[in-house]
């Protein structure tokens, strides 16, 4: 990570932690207003559904190439997390939140273990064998919308995913 | 495919038109609670799953 990125990261984290209301206003100002909701109603009970996780907290396998934090306006590439990945296999790369807690316990941003337990309890039908890690600190979402999201949607459709749980950082 | 999203910034997710959100009272970077608090983690995931059965536009607050 370049020094400029390190400084930017430290300032961003300090801003969000010390001035949460101002951070909320700043974020709100930089988000485009969307109208209407995509309407999808589950056609079967949860106990028969296949469920996947998608995290924008910069989750990826330790063996993966980390997200490139020096890229402007942000690394929009995707990381695939296999369903059999353990917490010990995962790490996080991000610059807009304090990573100390997530590095200690990745389930706070990627609760795959709890999803497995709910599968065993019969709450869901099946946990997907693929999940997605993204870097959510994207200033310009053009590439995310044109490339990353269609890839994820196609992957999830091919895997017959019924439910996607979205987790931020 | 139905989606539900955890939110720490409900005003922001409302503006982006996310179909279903679960607003959690945790700090940024800890959307599913504190490290090693697996009980809370399970509750968050369970509530997020239950939310997927609701219509688009549903806004829930996390119940501890």
Short mmCIF file of N, CA and C in Angstrom, two decimals, chain A:
data_model
loop_
_atom_site.label_atom_id
_atom_site.label_comp_id
_atom_site.label_asym_id
_atom_site.label_seq_id
_atom_site.Cartn_x
_atom_site.Cartn_y
_atom_site.Cartn_z
N UNK A 1 0.84 -1.19 0.00
CA UNK A 1 0.00 0.00 0.00
C UNK A 1 0.88 1.25 0.00
N UNK A 2 0.54 2.20 -0.87
CA UNK A 2 1.32 3.44 -0.94
C UNK A 2 1.07 4.28 0.32
N UNK A 3 2.06 5.13 0.64
CA UNK A 3 1.92 6.00 1.82
C UNK A 3 0.68 6.88 1.72
N UNK A 4 0.42 7.37 0.51
CA UNK A 4 -0.74 8.25 0.31
C UNK A 4 -2.05 7.51 0.68
N UNK A 5 -2.11 6.21 0.29
CA UNK A 5 -3.29 5.39 0.60
C UNK A 5 -3.40 5.17 2.10
N UNK A 6 -2.25 4.92 2.76
CA UNK A 6 -2.25 4.70 4.22
C UNK A 6 -2.80 5.93 4.94
N UNK A 7 -2.34 7.11 4.52
CA UNK A 7 -2.80 8.36 5.15
C UNK A 7 -4.30 8.55 4.91
N UNK A 8 -4.71 8.31 3.68
CA UNK A 8 -6.14 8.44 3.32
C UNK A 8 -6.99 7.49 4.18
N UNK A 9 -6.49 6.27 4.36
CA UNK A 9 -7.20 5.26 5.15
C UNK A 9 -7.32 5.72 6.61
N UNK A 10 -6.20 6.16 7.19
CA UNK A 10 -6.21 6.60 8.60
C UNK A 10 -7.19 7.77 8.80
N UNK A 11 -7.17 8.72 7.88
CA UNK A 11 -8.06 9.88 7.99
C UNK A 11 -9.52 9.46 7.87
N UNK A 12 -9.81 8.55 6.92
CA UNK A 12 -11.20 8.09 6.70
C UNK A 12 -11.74 7.37 7.93
N UNK A 13 -10.92 6.47 8.49
CA UNK A 13 -11.34 5.69 9.66
C UNK A 13 -11.56 6.63 10.85
N UNK A 14 -10.63 7.57 11.04
CA UNK A 14 -10.76 8.53 12.16
C UNK A 14 -12.02 9.37 11.99
N UNK A 15 -12.30 9.80 10.77
CA UNK A 15 -13.49 10.60 10.47
C UNK A 15 -14.76 9.81 10.81
N UNK A 16 -14.85 8.57 10.34
CA UNK A 16 -16.07 7.78 10.55
C UNK A 16 -16.28 7.44 12.02
N UNK A 17 -15.16 7.21 12.75
CA UNK A 17 -15.30 6.81 14.15
C UNK A 17 -15.56 7.99 15.09
N UNK A 18 -14.97 9.14 14.77
CA UNK A 18 -15.09 10.29 15.68
C UNK A 18 -16.24 11.22 15.33
N UNK A 19 -16.65 11.19 14.07
CA UNK A 19 -17.74 12.09 13.63
C UNK A 19 -18.78 11.28 12.84
N UNK A 20 -19.46 10.33 13.52
CA UNK A 20 -20.38 9.45 12.78
C UNK A 20 -21.50 10.17 12.05
N UNK A 21 -22.04 11.23 12.64
CA UNK A 21 -23.13 11.96 11.97
C UNK A 21 -22.65 12.65 10.70
N UNK A 22 -21.47 13.28 10.80
CA UNK A 22 -20.89 13.96 9.64
C UNK A 22 -20.54 12.93 8.55
N UNK A 23 -20.04 11.76 8.99
CA UNK A 23 -19.69 10.68 8.05
C UNK A 23 -20.94 10.20 7.32
N UNK A 24 -22.03 10.05 8.08
CA UNK A 24 -23.29 9.61 7.50
C UNK A 24 -23.77 10.62 6.44
N UNK A 25 -23.69 11.91 6.79
CA UNK A 25 -24.11 12.97 5.85
C UNK A 25 -23.24 12.96 4.60
N UNK A 26 -21.92 12.81 4.81
CA UNK A 26 -20.98 12.79 3.69
C UNK A 26 -21.30 11.63 2.75
N UNK A 27 -21.53 10.44 3.33
CA UNK A 27 -21.83 9.25 2.52
C UNK A 27 -23.14 9.43 1.77
N UNK A 28 -24.13 9.95 2.48
CA UNK A 28 -25.45 10.17 1.89
C UNK A 28 -25.38 11.09 0.67
N UNK A 29 -24.52 12.10 0.79
CA UNK A 29 -24.35 13.09 -0.29
C UNK A 29 -23.76 12.44 -1.55
N UNK A 30 -22.97 11.37 -1.35
CA UNK A 30 -22.27 10.76 -2.48
C UNK A 30 -22.97 9.50 -3.00
N UNK A 31 -24.23 9.33 -2.62
CA UNK A 31 -25.00 8.16 -3.07
C UNK A 31 -26.12 8.63 -3.99
N UNK A 32 -26.27 7.95 -5.12
CA UNK A 32 -27.35 8.31 -6.05
C UNK A 32 -28.69 7.78 -5.54
N UNK A 33 -29.72 8.62 -5.63
CA UNK A 33 -31.06 8.20 -5.23
C UNK A 33 -31.63 7.21 -6.24
N UNK A 34 -32.10 6.08 -5.74
CA UNK A 34 -32.74 5.08 -6.61
C UNK A 34 -34.23 5.07 -6.29
N UNK A 35 -35.03 4.83 -7.29
CA UNK A 35 -36.48 4.76 -7.03
C UNK A 35 -36.97 3.34 -7.32
N UNK A 36 -37.90 2.90 -6.49
CA UNK A 36 -38.48 1.56 -6.67
C UNK A 36 -37.56 0.47 -6.16
N UNK A 37 -38.16 -0.68 -5.86
CA UNK A 37 -37.40 -1.82 -5.36
C UNK A 37 -37.52 -2.99 -6.33
N UNK A 38 -36.40 -3.71 -6.55
CA UNK A 38 -36.55 -4.97 -7.29
C UNK A 38 -37.37 -5.93 -6.43
N UNK A 39 -38.48 -6.42 -6.95
CA UNK A 39 -39.40 -7.25 -6.15
C UNK A 39 -39.19 -8.72 -6.44
N UNK A 40 -38.69 -9.44 -5.46
CA UNK A 40 -38.56 -10.89 -5.59
C UNK A 40 -39.17 -11.53 -4.35
N UNK A 41 -40.15 -12.35 -4.57
CA UNK A 41 -40.78 -13.07 -3.45
C UNK A 41 -40.29 -14.51 -3.49
N UNK A 42 -39.90 -15.02 -2.35
CA UNK A 42 -39.45 -16.41 -2.29
C UNK A 42 -40.59 -17.34 -2.71
N UNK A 43 -40.26 -18.28 -3.58
CA UNK A 43 -41.30 -19.20 -4.08
C UNK A 43 -41.37 -20.48 -3.25
N UNK A 44 -40.48 -20.60 -2.25
CA UNK A 44 -40.49 -21.78 -1.38
C UNK A 44 -40.03 -21.38 0.01
N UNK A 45 -40.26 -22.22 1.00
CA UNK A 45 -39.84 -21.85 2.36
C UNK A 45 -38.32 -21.78 2.49
N UNK A 46 -37.87 -21.00 3.45
CA UNK A 46 -36.43 -20.86 3.71
C UNK A 46 -35.75 -22.21 3.92
N UNK A 47 -36.49 -23.14 4.53
CA UNK A 47 -35.92 -24.45 4.84
C UNK A 47 -35.61 -25.27 3.58
N UNK A 48 -36.02 -24.72 2.41
CA UNK A 48 -35.70 -25.40 1.14
C UNK A 48 -34.79 -24.54 0.25
N UNK A 49 -34.38 -23.37 0.78
CA UNK A 49 -33.62 -22.41 -0.04
C UNK A 49 -32.11 -22.63 0.03
N UNK A 50 -31.47 -22.29 -1.08
CA UNK A 50 -30.00 -22.30 -1.16
C UNK A 50 -29.53 -20.86 -0.93
N UNK A 51 -28.62 -20.67 0.02
CA UNK A 51 -28.26 -19.32 0.48
C UNK A 51 -26.77 -19.03 0.25
N UNK A 52 -26.50 -17.81 -0.23
CA UNK A 52 -25.11 -17.37 -0.43
C UNK A 52 -24.87 -16.06 0.32
N UNK A 53 -23.61 -15.82 0.65
CA UNK A 53 -23.21 -14.57 1.29
C UNK A 53 -22.49 -13.69 0.27
N UNK A 54 -22.73 -12.38 0.38
CA UNK A 54 -21.95 -11.42 -0.40
C UNK A 54 -21.53 -10.31 0.55
N UNK A 55 -20.23 -10.14 0.69
CA UNK A 55 -19.72 -9.13 1.61
C UNK A 55 -18.96 -8.06 0.85
N UNK A 56 -19.16 -6.80 1.24
CA UNK A 56 -18.38 -5.70 0.64
C UNK A 56 -17.30 -5.23 1.61
N UNK A 57 -16.98 -6.08 2.58
CA UNK A 57 -16.00 -5.72 3.61
C UNK A 57 -14.57 -6.09 3.22
N UNK A 58 -14.36 -6.46 1.94
CA UNK A 58 -13.01 -6.79 1.49
C UNK A 58 -12.56 -8.18 1.91
N UNK A 59 -13.52 -9.11 2.03
CA UNK A 59 -13.19 -10.49 2.44
C UNK A 59 -12.60 -11.27 1.27
N UNK A 60 -11.58 -12.05 1.54
CA UNK A 60 -11.04 -12.96 0.52
C UNK A 60 -10.20 -14.04 1.19
N UNK A 61 -9.91 -15.08 0.43
CA UNK A 61 -9.03 -16.14 0.93
C UNK A 61 -7.62 -15.57 1.14
N UNK A 62 -6.93 -16.08 2.12
CA UNK A 62 -5.55 -15.63 2.36
C UNK A 62 -4.66 -15.94 1.16
N UNK A 63 -5.04 -16.96 0.39
CA UNK A 63 -4.25 -17.35 -0.78
C UNK A 63 -4.58 -16.48 -2.02
N UNK A 64 -5.62 -15.66 -1.95
CA UNK A 64 -6.00 -14.78 -3.07
C UNK A 64 -5.09 -13.56 -3.13
N UNK A 65 -5.06 -12.93 -4.29
CA UNK A 65 -4.43 -11.61 -4.40
C UNK A 65 -5.33 -10.64 -3.65
N UNK A 66 -4.80 -9.87 -2.70
CA UNK A 66 -5.65 -8.92 -1.97
C UNK A 66 -6.22 -7.84 -2.89
N UNK A 67 -7.28 -7.17 -2.45
CA UNK A 67 -7.81 -6.04 -3.20
C UNK A 67 -6.74 -4.95 -3.25
N UNK A 68 -6.64 -4.29 -4.42
CA UNK A 68 -5.63 -3.25 -4.61
C UNK A 68 -6.17 -1.92 -4.10
N UNK A 69 -5.71 -1.52 -2.93
CA UNK A 69 -6.23 -0.30 -2.29
C UNK A 69 -5.68 0.97 -2.92
N UNK A 70 -4.64 0.83 -3.74
CA UNK A 70 -4.05 2.01 -4.37
C UNK A 70 -4.79 2.41 -5.64
N UNK A 71 -5.69 1.54 -6.10
CA UNK A 71 -6.42 1.82 -7.35
C UNK A 71 -7.44 2.94 -7.13
N UNK A 72 -7.50 3.86 -8.07
CA UNK A 72 -8.55 4.87 -8.04
C UNK A 72 -9.49 4.57 -9.21
N UNK A 73 -10.79 4.52 -9.04
CA UNK A 73 -11.61 4.90 -7.87
C UNK A 73 -11.90 3.74 -6.94
N UNK A 74 -11.14 2.64 -7.02
CA UNK A 74 -11.38 1.49 -6.13
C UNK A 74 -11.35 0.19 -6.92
N UNK A 75 -10.88 -0.88 -6.27
CA UNK A 75 -10.76 -2.19 -6.93
C UNK A 75 -12.15 -2.85 -7.00
N UNK A 76 -12.65 -3.01 -8.23
CA UNK A 76 -14.01 -3.55 -8.40
C UNK A 76 -14.00 -5.05 -8.69
N UNK A 77 -12.83 -5.69 -8.61
CA UNK A 77 -12.76 -7.13 -8.92
C UNK A 77 -13.44 -7.95 -7.81
N UNK A 78 -13.82 -9.17 -8.18
CA UNK A 78 -14.53 -10.01 -7.20
C UNK A 78 -13.63 -11.13 -6.71
N UNK A 79 -13.90 -11.59 -5.50
CA UNK A 79 -13.20 -12.76 -4.95
C UNK A 79 -14.25 -13.82 -4.63
N UNK A 80 -13.98 -15.03 -5.07
CA UNK A 80 -14.90 -16.13 -4.77
C UNK A 80 -14.42 -16.86 -3.51
N UNK A 81 -15.34 -17.01 -2.58
CA UNK A 81 -15.03 -17.72 -1.34
C UNK A 81 -15.76 -19.07 -1.37
N UNK A 82 -15.04 -20.18 -1.37
CA UNK A 82 -15.70 -21.49 -1.41
C UNK A 82 -16.52 -21.73 -0.14
N UNK A 83 -17.58 -22.48 -0.28
CA UNK A 83 -18.46 -22.77 0.84
C UNK A 83 -17.78 -23.52 1.98
N UNK A 84 -16.71 -24.26 1.65
CA UNK A 84 -16.03 -25.03 2.70
C UNK A 84 -14.87 -24.25 3.33
N UNK A 85 -14.76 -22.95 3.01
CA UNK A 85 -13.69 -22.14 3.60
C UNK A 85 -13.94 -21.99 5.11
N UNK A 86 -12.87 -22.10 5.88
CA UNK A 86 -12.99 -21.89 7.33
C UNK A 86 -12.57 -20.46 7.65
N UNK A 87 -12.84 -20.03 8.87
CA UNK A 87 -12.44 -18.68 9.29
C UNK A 87 -10.93 -18.50 9.15
N UNK A 88 -10.20 -19.57 9.38
CA UNK A 88 -8.73 -19.50 9.31
C UNK A 88 -8.24 -19.30 7.87
N UNK A 89 -9.10 -19.62 6.90
CA UNK A 89 -8.71 -19.46 5.48
C UNK A 89 -8.90 -18.03 4.98
N UNK A 90 -9.63 -17.21 5.77
CA UNK A 90 -10.07 -15.90 5.28
C UNK A 90 -9.33 -14.74 5.93
N UNK A 91 -9.28 -13.64 5.19
CA UNK A 91 -8.76 -12.39 5.75
C UNK A 91 -9.54 -11.24 5.12
N UNK A 92 -9.21 -10.01 5.50
CA UNK A 92 -9.89 -8.83 4.94
C UNK A 92 -8.86 -7.80 4.48
N UNK A 93 -9.17 -7.15 3.36
CA UNK A 93 -8.35 -6.04 2.87
C UNK A 93 -9.30 -4.88 2.57
N UNK A 94 -9.14 -3.81 3.28
CA UNK A 94 -10.03 -2.65 3.12
C UNK A 94 -9.30 -1.43 3.65
N UNK A 95 -9.84 -0.24 3.41
CA UNK A 95 -9.17 0.96 3.91
C UNK A 95 -10.12 1.95 4.58
N UNK A 96 -11.42 1.64 4.58
CA UNK A 96 -12.38 2.61 5.11
C UNK A 96 -13.03 2.18 6.42
N UNK A 97 -12.53 1.12 7.04
CA UNK A 97 -12.95 0.81 8.41
C UNK A 97 -11.77 0.17 9.14
N UNK A 98 -11.81 0.17 10.45
CA UNK A 98 -10.74 -0.38 11.26
C UNK A 98 -10.78 -1.91 11.17
N UNK A 99 -9.71 -2.50 10.65
CA UNK A 99 -9.70 -3.94 10.35
C UNK A 99 -9.35 -4.83 11.55
N UNK A 100 -8.96 -4.20 12.67
CA UNK A 100 -8.45 -5.00 13.79
C UNK A 100 -9.43 -6.10 14.22
N UNK A 101 -10.70 -5.74 14.38
CA UNK A 101 -11.70 -6.71 14.85
C UNK A 101 -11.96 -7.79 13.80
N UNK A 102 -12.11 -7.38 12.55
CA UNK A 102 -12.42 -8.33 11.47
C UNK A 102 -11.26 -9.29 11.23
N UNK A 103 -10.04 -8.85 11.46
CA UNK A 103 -8.89 -9.74 11.29
C UNK A 103 -8.82 -10.76 12.43
N UNK A 104 -9.30 -10.36 13.62
CA UNK A 104 -9.35 -11.28 14.76
C UNK A 104 -10.40 -12.36 14.54
N UNK A 105 -11.56 -11.94 13.97
CA UNK A 105 -12.70 -12.85 13.81
C UNK A 105 -13.46 -12.43 12.54
N UNK A 106 -13.17 -13.12 11.44
CA UNK A 106 -13.76 -12.72 10.16
C UNK A 106 -15.28 -12.89 10.12
N UNK A 107 -15.84 -13.65 11.06
CA UNK A 107 -17.29 -13.86 11.02
C UNK A 107 -18.06 -12.56 11.31
N UNK A 108 -17.40 -11.53 11.84
CA UNK A 108 -18.12 -10.27 12.08
C UNK A 108 -18.45 -9.54 10.77
N UNK A 109 -17.76 -9.92 9.69
CA UNK A 109 -18.10 -9.36 8.37
C UNK A 109 -18.50 -10.46 7.37
N UNK A 110 -18.29 -11.72 7.75
CA UNK A 110 -18.57 -12.84 6.84
C UNK A 110 -19.02 -14.04 7.66
N UNK A 111 -20.30 -14.04 8.08
CA UNK A 111 -20.76 -15.05 9.06
C UNK A 111 -21.06 -16.41 8.44
N UNK A 112 -20.08 -16.98 7.78
CA UNK A 112 -20.27 -18.26 7.08
C UNK A 112 -20.47 -19.41 8.07
N UNK A 113 -19.79 -19.34 9.21
CA UNK A 113 -19.91 -20.41 10.21
C UNK A 113 -21.34 -20.47 10.76
N UNK A 114 -21.92 -19.29 11.02
CA UNK A 114 -23.29 -19.24 11.56
C UNK A 114 -24.29 -19.72 10.51
N UNK A 115 -24.01 -19.42 9.25
CA UNK A 115 -24.88 -19.90 8.17
C UNK A 115 -24.84 -21.43 8.08
N UNK A 116 -23.65 -22.00 8.28
CA UNK A 116 -23.51 -23.46 8.28
C UNK A 116 -24.31 -24.08 9.44
N UNK A 117 -24.26 -23.40 10.59
CA UNK A 117 -25.00 -23.91 11.76
C UNK A 117 -26.51 -23.86 11.50
N UNK A 118 -26.96 -22.80 10.82
CA UNK A 118 -28.40 -22.67 10.51
C UNK A 118 -28.82 -23.69 9.45
N UNK A 119 -27.89 -24.07 8.58
CA UNK A 119 -28.17 -25.15 7.63
C UNK A 119 -28.34 -26.47 8.39
N UNK A 120 -27.43 -26.72 9.33
CA UNK A 120 -27.50 -27.96 10.12
C UNK A 120 -28.79 -28.02 10.95
N UNK A 121 -29.27 -26.85 11.38
CA UNK A 121 -30.49 -26.79 12.19
C UNK A 121 -31.75 -26.86 11.34
N UNK A 122 -31.58 -26.86 10.02
CA UNK A 122 -32.72 -26.96 9.12
C UNK A 122 -33.44 -25.65 8.86
N UNK A 123 -32.84 -24.54 9.30
CA UNK A 123 -33.46 -23.22 9.06
C UNK A 123 -33.40 -22.88 7.57
N UNK A 124 -32.26 -23.23 6.94
CA UNK A 124 -32.15 -23.07 5.48
C UNK A 124 -31.95 -24.46 4.87
N UNK A 125 -32.23 -24.54 3.57
CA UNK A 125 -32.09 -25.83 2.91
C UNK A 125 -30.64 -26.21 2.70
N UNK A 126 -29.88 -25.23 2.21
CA UNK A 126 -28.51 -25.54 1.78
C UNK A 126 -27.69 -24.25 1.74
N UNK A 127 -26.43 -24.35 2.12
CA UNK A 127 -25.52 -23.22 1.97
C UNK A 127 -24.81 -23.38 0.62
N UNK A 128 -24.64 -22.28 -0.08
CA UNK A 128 -24.01 -22.31 -1.40
C UNK A 128 -22.56 -22.80 -1.30
N UNK A 129 -22.05 -23.37 -2.39
CA UNK A 129 -20.63 -23.74 -2.37
C UNK A 129 -19.75 -22.60 -2.89
N UNK A 130 -20.40 -21.47 -3.24
CA UNK A 130 -19.62 -20.26 -3.57
C UNK A 130 -20.26 -19.03 -2.92
N UNK A 131 -19.40 -18.13 -2.45
CA UNK A 131 -19.82 -16.86 -1.86
C UNK A 131 -18.92 -15.78 -2.45
N UNK A 132 -19.27 -14.51 -2.20
CA UNK A 132 -18.56 -13.43 -2.88
C UNK A 132 -17.99 -12.41 -1.89
N UNK A 133 -16.73 -12.03 -2.17
CA UNK A 133 -16.10 -10.93 -1.44
C UNK A 133 -15.84 -9.78 -2.40
N UNK A 134 -16.21 -8.58 -1.97
CA UNK A 134 -15.98 -7.38 -2.76
C UNK A 134 -15.36 -6.31 -1.88
N UNK A 135 -14.71 -5.34 -2.52
CA UNK A 135 -14.21 -4.17 -1.80
C UNK A 135 -15.25 -3.06 -1.99
N UNK A 136 -15.84 -2.63 -0.87
CA UNK A 136 -16.95 -1.68 -0.96
C UNK A 136 -16.57 -0.22 -1.04
N UNK A 137 -15.29 0.08 -0.96
CA UNK A 137 -14.88 1.49 -0.95
C UNK A 137 -14.71 2.06 -2.35
N UNK A 138 -15.77 1.97 -3.14
CA UNK A 138 -15.71 2.39 -4.55
C UNK A 138 -16.30 3.79 -4.69
N UNK A 139 -15.50 4.70 -5.21
CA UNK A 139 -15.96 6.08 -5.35
C UNK A 139 -16.81 6.29 -6.61
N UNK A 140 -16.46 5.52 -7.65
CA UNK A 140 -17.22 5.60 -8.91
C UNK A 140 -17.69 4.19 -9.23
N UNK A 141 -19.00 3.98 -9.20
CA UNK A 141 -19.54 2.61 -9.28
C UNK A 141 -19.74 2.10 -10.71
N UNK A 142 -19.26 2.85 -11.70
CA UNK A 142 -19.50 2.48 -13.11
C UNK A 142 -19.05 1.05 -13.41
N UNK A 143 -17.81 0.71 -13.02
CA UNK A 143 -17.27 -0.63 -13.33
C UNK A 143 -17.96 -1.71 -12.50
N UNK A 144 -18.33 -1.36 -11.28
CA UNK A 144 -19.04 -2.33 -10.43
C UNK A 144 -20.36 -2.71 -11.09
N UNK A 145 -21.10 -1.68 -11.52
CA UNK A 145 -22.42 -1.92 -12.11
C UNK A 145 -22.32 -2.61 -13.47
N UNK A 146 -21.29 -2.26 -14.25
CA UNK A 146 -21.18 -2.81 -15.61
C UNK A 146 -20.52 -4.18 -15.64
N UNK A 147 -19.62 -4.43 -14.70
CA UNK A 147 -18.84 -5.69 -14.76
C UNK A 147 -19.06 -6.61 -13.56
N UNK A 148 -18.82 -6.09 -12.37
CA UNK A 148 -18.80 -6.96 -11.18
C UNK A 148 -20.17 -7.55 -10.87
N UNK A 149 -21.19 -6.70 -10.78
CA UNK A 149 -22.51 -7.18 -10.38
C UNK A 149 -23.09 -8.17 -11.40
N UNK A 150 -23.03 -7.87 -12.72
CA UNK A 150 -23.52 -8.89 -13.68
C UNK A 150 -22.81 -10.24 -13.53
N UNK A 151 -21.50 -10.22 -13.23
CA UNK A 151 -20.75 -11.48 -13.03
C UNK A 151 -21.29 -12.24 -11.82
N UNK A 152 -21.53 -11.49 -10.75
CA UNK A 152 -22.04 -12.12 -9.52
C UNK A 152 -23.43 -12.69 -9.76
N UNK A 153 -24.29 -11.91 -10.42
CA UNK A 153 -25.66 -12.36 -10.69
C UNK A 153 -25.64 -13.63 -11.53
N UNK A 154 -24.80 -13.64 -12.57
CA UNK A 154 -24.71 -14.82 -13.44
C UNK A 154 -24.23 -16.05 -12.65
N UNK A 155 -23.21 -15.83 -11.83
CA UNK A 155 -22.67 -16.92 -11.01
C UNK A 155 -23.74 -17.48 -10.07
N UNK A 156 -24.44 -16.58 -9.38
CA UNK A 156 -25.49 -17.01 -8.44
C UNK A 156 -26.65 -17.70 -9.16
N UNK A 157 -27.00 -17.20 -10.34
CA UNK A 157 -28.08 -17.83 -11.10
C UNK A 157 -27.66 -19.24 -11.53
N UNK A 158 -26.42 -19.37 -11.99
CA UNK A 158 -25.92 -20.69 -12.41
C UNK A 158 -25.87 -21.67 -11.25
N UNK A 159 -25.70 -21.14 -10.05
CA UNK A 159 -25.63 -21.99 -8.86
C UNK A 159 -27.00 -22.18 -8.22
N UNK A 160 -28.04 -21.62 -8.87
CA UNK A 160 -29.42 -21.75 -8.36
C UNK A 160 -29.58 -21.22 -6.94
N UNK A 161 -28.98 -20.05 -6.70
CA UNK A 161 -29.10 -19.42 -5.38
C UNK A 161 -30.49 -18.81 -5.25
N UNK A 162 -31.16 -19.08 -4.15
CA UNK A 162 -32.49 -18.51 -3.88
C UNK A 162 -32.40 -17.22 -3.06
N UNK A 163 -31.41 -17.18 -2.15
CA UNK A 163 -31.29 -16.06 -1.21
C UNK A 163 -29.84 -15.61 -1.14
N UNK A 164 -29.63 -14.29 -1.27
CA UNK A 164 -28.29 -13.73 -1.07
C UNK A 164 -28.35 -12.77 0.11
N UNK A 165 -27.47 -13.00 1.08
CA UNK A 165 -27.38 -12.13 2.24
C UNK A 165 -26.22 -11.16 2.03
N UNK A 166 -26.51 -9.87 2.11
CA UNK A 166 -25.52 -8.84 1.81
C UNK A 166 -25.00 -8.22 3.11
N UNK A 167 -23.68 -8.24 3.26
CA UNK A 167 -23.06 -7.77 4.51
C UNK A 167 -22.05 -6.67 4.19
N UNK A 168 -22.20 -5.49 4.81
CA UNK A 168 -21.25 -4.40 4.55
C UNK A 168 -20.01 -4.51 5.44
N UNK A 169 -19.16 -3.49 5.35
CA UNK A 169 -17.99 -3.44 6.24
C UNK A 169 -18.21 -2.46 7.36
#
